[in-house]
Coordinates of C-alpha atoms in Angstrom, one line a residue:
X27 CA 0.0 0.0 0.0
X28 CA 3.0 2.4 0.6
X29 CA 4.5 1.6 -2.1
X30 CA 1.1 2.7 -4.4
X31 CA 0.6 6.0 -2.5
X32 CA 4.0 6.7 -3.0
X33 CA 3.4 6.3 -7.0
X34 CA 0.2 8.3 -6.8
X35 CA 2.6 11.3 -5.1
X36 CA 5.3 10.7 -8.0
X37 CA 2.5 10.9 -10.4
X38 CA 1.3 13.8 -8.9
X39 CA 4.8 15.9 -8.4
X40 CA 5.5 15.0 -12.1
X41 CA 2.3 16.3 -13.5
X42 CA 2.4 19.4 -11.3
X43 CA 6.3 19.5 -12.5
X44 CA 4.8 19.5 -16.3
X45 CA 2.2 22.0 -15.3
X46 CA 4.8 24.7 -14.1
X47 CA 6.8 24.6 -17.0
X48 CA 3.7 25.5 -19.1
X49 CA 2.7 28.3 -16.9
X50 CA 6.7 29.4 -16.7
X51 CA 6.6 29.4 -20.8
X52 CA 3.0 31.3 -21.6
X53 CA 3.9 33.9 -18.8
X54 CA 7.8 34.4 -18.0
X55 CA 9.2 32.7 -21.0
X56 CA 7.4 33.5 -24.2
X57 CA 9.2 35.8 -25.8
X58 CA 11.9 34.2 -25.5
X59 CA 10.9 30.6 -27.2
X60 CA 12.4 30.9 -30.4
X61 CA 12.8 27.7 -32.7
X62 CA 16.5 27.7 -31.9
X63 CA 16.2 27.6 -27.9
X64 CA 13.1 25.3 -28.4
X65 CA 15.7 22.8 -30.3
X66 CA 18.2 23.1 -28.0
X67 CA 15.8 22.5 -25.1
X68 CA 14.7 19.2 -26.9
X69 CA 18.6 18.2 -26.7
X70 CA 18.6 18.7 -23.8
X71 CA 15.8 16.3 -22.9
X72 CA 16.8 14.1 -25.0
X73 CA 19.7 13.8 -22.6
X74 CA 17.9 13.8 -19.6
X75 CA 15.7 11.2 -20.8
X76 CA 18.3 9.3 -21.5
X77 CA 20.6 9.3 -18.4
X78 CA 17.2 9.0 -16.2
X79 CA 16.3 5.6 -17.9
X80 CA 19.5 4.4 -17.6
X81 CA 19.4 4.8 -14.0
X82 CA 16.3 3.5 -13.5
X83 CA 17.2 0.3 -15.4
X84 CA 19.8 -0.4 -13.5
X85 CA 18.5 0.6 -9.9
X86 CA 15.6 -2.4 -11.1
X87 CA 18.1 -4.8 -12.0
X88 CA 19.9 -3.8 -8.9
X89 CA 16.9 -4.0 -6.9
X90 CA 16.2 -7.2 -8.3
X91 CA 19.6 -9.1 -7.9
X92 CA 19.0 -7.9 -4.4
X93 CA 16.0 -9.9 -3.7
X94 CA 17.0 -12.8 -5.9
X95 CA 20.5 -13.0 -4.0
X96 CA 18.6 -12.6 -0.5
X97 CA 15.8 -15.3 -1.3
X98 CA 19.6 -17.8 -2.2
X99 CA 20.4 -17.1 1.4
X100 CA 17.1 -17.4 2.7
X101 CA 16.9 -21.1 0.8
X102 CA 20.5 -21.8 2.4
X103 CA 19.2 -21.0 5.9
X104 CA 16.6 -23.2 5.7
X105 CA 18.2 -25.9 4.4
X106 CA 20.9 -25.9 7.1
X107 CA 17.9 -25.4 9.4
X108 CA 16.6 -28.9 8.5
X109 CA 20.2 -30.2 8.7
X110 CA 20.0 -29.3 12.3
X111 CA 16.9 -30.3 13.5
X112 CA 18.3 -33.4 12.2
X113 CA 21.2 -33.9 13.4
X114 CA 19.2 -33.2 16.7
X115 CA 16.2 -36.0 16.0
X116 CA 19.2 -38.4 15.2
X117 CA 20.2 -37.4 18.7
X118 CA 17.1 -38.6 20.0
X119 CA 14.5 -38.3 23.2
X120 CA 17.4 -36.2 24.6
X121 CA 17.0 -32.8 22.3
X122 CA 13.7 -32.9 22.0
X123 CA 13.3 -30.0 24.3
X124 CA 16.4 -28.2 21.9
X125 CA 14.1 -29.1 19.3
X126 CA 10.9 -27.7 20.3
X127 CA 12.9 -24.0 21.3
X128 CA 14.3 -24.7 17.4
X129 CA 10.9 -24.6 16.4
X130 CA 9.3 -21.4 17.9
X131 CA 12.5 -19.5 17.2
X132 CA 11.4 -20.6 13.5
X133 CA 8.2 -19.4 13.6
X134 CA 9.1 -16.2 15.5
X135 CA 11.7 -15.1 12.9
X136 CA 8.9 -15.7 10.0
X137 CA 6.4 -14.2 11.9
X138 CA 9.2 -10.7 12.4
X139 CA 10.3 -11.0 8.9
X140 CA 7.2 -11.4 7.3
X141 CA 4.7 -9.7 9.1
X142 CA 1.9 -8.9 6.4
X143 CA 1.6 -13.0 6.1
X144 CA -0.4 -15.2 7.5
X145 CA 1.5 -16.7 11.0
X146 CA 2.7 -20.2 11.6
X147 CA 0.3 -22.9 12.8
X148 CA 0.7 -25.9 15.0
X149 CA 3.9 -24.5 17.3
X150 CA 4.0 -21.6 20.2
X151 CA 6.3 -18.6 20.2
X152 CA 6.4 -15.4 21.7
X153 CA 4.6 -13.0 19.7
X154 CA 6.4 -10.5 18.0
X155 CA 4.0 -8.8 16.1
X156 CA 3.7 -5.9 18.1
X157 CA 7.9 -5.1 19.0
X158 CA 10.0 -3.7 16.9
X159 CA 12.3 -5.4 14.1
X160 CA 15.3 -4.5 16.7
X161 CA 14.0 -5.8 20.0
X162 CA 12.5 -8.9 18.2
X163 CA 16.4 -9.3 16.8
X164 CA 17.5 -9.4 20.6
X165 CA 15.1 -11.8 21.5
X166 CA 15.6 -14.0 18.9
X167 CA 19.6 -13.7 20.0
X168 CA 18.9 -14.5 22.8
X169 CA 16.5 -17.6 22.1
X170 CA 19.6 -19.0 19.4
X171 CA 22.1 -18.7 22.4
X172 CA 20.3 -20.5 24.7
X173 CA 19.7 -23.1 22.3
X174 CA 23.3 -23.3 21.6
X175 CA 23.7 -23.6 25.4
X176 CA 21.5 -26.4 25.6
X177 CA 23.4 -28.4 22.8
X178 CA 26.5 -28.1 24.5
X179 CA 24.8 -29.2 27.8
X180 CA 23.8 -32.4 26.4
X181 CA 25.0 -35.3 28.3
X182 CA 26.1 -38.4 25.7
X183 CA 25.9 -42.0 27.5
X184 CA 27.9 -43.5 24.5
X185 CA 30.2 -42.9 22.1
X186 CA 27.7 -43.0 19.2
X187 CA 25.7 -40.4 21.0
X188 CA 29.0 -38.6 21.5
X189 CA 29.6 -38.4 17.7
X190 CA 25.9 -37.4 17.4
X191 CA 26.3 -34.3 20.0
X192 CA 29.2 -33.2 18.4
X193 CA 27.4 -33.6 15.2
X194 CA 24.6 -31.5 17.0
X195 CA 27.3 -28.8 17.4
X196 CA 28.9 -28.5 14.1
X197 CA 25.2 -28.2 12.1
X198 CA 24.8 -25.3 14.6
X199 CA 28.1 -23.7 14.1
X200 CA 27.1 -23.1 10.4
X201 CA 23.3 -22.7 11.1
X202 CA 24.5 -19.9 13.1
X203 CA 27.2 -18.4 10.6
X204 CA 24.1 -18.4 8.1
X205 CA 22.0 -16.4 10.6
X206 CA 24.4 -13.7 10.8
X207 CA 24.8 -13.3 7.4
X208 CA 21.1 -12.8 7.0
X209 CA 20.7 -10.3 9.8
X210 CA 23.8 -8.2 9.2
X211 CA 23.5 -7.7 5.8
X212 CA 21.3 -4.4 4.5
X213 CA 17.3 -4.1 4.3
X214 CA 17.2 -2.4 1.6
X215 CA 18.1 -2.7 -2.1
X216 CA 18.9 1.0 -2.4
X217 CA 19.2 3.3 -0.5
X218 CA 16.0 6.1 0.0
X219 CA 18.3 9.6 -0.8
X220 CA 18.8 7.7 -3.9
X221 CA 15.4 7.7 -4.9
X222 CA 14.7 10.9 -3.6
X223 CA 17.3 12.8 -6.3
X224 CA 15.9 10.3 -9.4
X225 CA 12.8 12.1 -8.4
X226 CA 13.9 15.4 -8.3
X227 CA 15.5 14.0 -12.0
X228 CA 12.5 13.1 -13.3
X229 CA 10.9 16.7 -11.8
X230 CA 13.0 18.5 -13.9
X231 CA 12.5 16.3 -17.1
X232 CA 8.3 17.4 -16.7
X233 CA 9.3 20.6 -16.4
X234 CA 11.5 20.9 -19.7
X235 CA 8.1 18.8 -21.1
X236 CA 6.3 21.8 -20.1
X237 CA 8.6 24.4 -21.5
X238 CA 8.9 22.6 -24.8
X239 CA 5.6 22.7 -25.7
X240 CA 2.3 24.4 -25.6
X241 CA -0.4 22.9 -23.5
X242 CA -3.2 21.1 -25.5
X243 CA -5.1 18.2 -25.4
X244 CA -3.1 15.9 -26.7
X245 CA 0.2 17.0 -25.0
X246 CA -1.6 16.8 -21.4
X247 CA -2.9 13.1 -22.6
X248 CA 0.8 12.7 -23.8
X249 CA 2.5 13.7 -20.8
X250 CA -0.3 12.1 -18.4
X251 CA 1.0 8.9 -20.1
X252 CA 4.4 9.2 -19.6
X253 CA 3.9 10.3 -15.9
X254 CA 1.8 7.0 -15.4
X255 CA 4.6 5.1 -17.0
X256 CA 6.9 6.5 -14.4
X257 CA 4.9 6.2 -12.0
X258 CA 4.3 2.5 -12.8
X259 CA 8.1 1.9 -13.0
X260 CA 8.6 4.0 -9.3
X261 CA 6.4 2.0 -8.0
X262 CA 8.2 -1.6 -8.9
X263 CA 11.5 0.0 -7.7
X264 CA 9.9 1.5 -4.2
X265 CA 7.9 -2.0 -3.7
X266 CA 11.4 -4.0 -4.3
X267 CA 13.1 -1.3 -1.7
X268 CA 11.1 -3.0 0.6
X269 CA 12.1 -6.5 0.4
X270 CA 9.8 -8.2 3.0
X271 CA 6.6 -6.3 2.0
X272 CA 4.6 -5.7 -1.2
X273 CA 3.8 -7.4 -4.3
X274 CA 7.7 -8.0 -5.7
X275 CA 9.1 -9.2 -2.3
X276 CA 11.1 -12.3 -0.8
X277 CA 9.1 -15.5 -0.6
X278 CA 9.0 -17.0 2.9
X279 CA 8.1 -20.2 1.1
X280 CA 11.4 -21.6 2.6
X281 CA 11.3 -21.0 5.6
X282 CA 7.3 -22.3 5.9
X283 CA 8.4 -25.3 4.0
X284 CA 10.9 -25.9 6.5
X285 CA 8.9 -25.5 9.8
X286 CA 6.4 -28.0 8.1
X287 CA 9.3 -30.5 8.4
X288 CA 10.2 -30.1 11.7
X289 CA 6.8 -30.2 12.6
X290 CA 5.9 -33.0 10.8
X291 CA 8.7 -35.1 12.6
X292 CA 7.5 -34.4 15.8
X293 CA 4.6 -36.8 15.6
X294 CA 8.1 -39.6 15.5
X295 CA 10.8 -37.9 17.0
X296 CA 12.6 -41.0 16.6
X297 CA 12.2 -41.0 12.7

């Protein structure tokens, strides 16, 4: 929803933009509009128009690897997820309780990263719906460490079970090192300040637009076209700035299809 309000206010700034040159042409300018400034103001758009889309194209594709490289790690995580929930079920009876901590720290971190979606059935967790990203990022830490704790408080009776614990700690160590990767690395695709001066770009093109020409019917259709075309194409790049949220965001498929088969095992823990 933010990301279409914000179109609607790029649509709005561009066509207001467009409607200032006009006024600055019929009013300030006129005299001054010969054929040879005209032509050299249509250069000079041309150039605009040129660098802007070029920037745009790549903050998209940039914007795009973004989420594509992020939804990799996300796929990683989980995988190593399931690795350690099975190392931990290989275990047996013993981590169940490690197991069952593994499990709402799962559905706590979809529930924090995904919070639009619909939450995680079947398995408790402190709700985190209502904290912010930072403090649910604390006690997540904090739930990881004491499940760490609890792995290396396991008590082996045999060497078997010893290979198993140490097993147990190894699929953590890198379960862990996948974590971190995810949570330290940046939110967003591009930075906002960025998109704030391709808008005051695209301001200045509408307002060349409106200098260039004199308003008529078919230049306002012409220009309310291009302004929805921007608009359309601001939209995709706000909506991916915001990986989590929107319509062009990271899938939490992963991470659901993971919990399923955690949960799933716990009907035969000994499976």
């Amino acid at each position: 929803m933010r990301s279409f309000s914000r179109a609607l206010v790029v649509f709005s700034l561009l066509c207001a933009s467009a409607a200032l040159g006009f006024m600055l042409k019929s009013q300030l300018l006129g005299p001054y509009t010969q054929t040879e400034a005209l032509n050299f103001l249509g250069v000079i758009i041309g150039f605009l128009v040129t660098i802007a889309s070029i920037v745009m194209g790549l903050m998209i594709s940039a914007a795009k690897n973004f989420i594509e490289t992020t939804e990799d790690r996300w796929a990683k995580y989980a995988a190593l997820l399931i690795r350690l929930d099975q190392s931990m079920r290989n275990y047996g009876p013993g981590s169940e309780p490690i197991r069952r901590r593994l499990q709402s720290f799962t559905a706590a971190g979809i529930v924090n990263f995904w919070r639009h979606e619909s939450i995680p059935a079947g398995v408790s967790y402190v709700d985190v719906r209502e904290k912010s990203r930072a403090d649910v990022h604390q006690v997540l830490t904090d739930t990881l460490n004491r499940i760490k704790l609890d792995i290396f408080q396991l008590k082996p009776s045999d060497p078997l079970h010893e290979r198993l614990a140490a097993d147990c700690i190894d699929q953590y160590k890198d379960f862990a090192m996948a974590r971190w990767s995810l949570v330290m690395e940046p939110e967003r695709s591009i930075p906002a300040p960025f998109l704030r001066m391709l808008m005051s770009w695209l301001m200045i093109i509408f307002l060349c637009f409106g200098l260039r020409t004199t308003a008529s019917p078919l230049v306002i259709i012409a220009i309310a076209l291009a302004g929805i075309t921007l608009s359309s194409m601001t939209f995709t790049i706000a909506d991916m700035v915001d990986p989590y949220e929107g319509r062009f965001n990271i899938s939490s498929k992963s991470m659901r299809n993971a919990l399923d088969v955690m949960l799933i095992h716990n009907i035969t823990p000994t499976d």
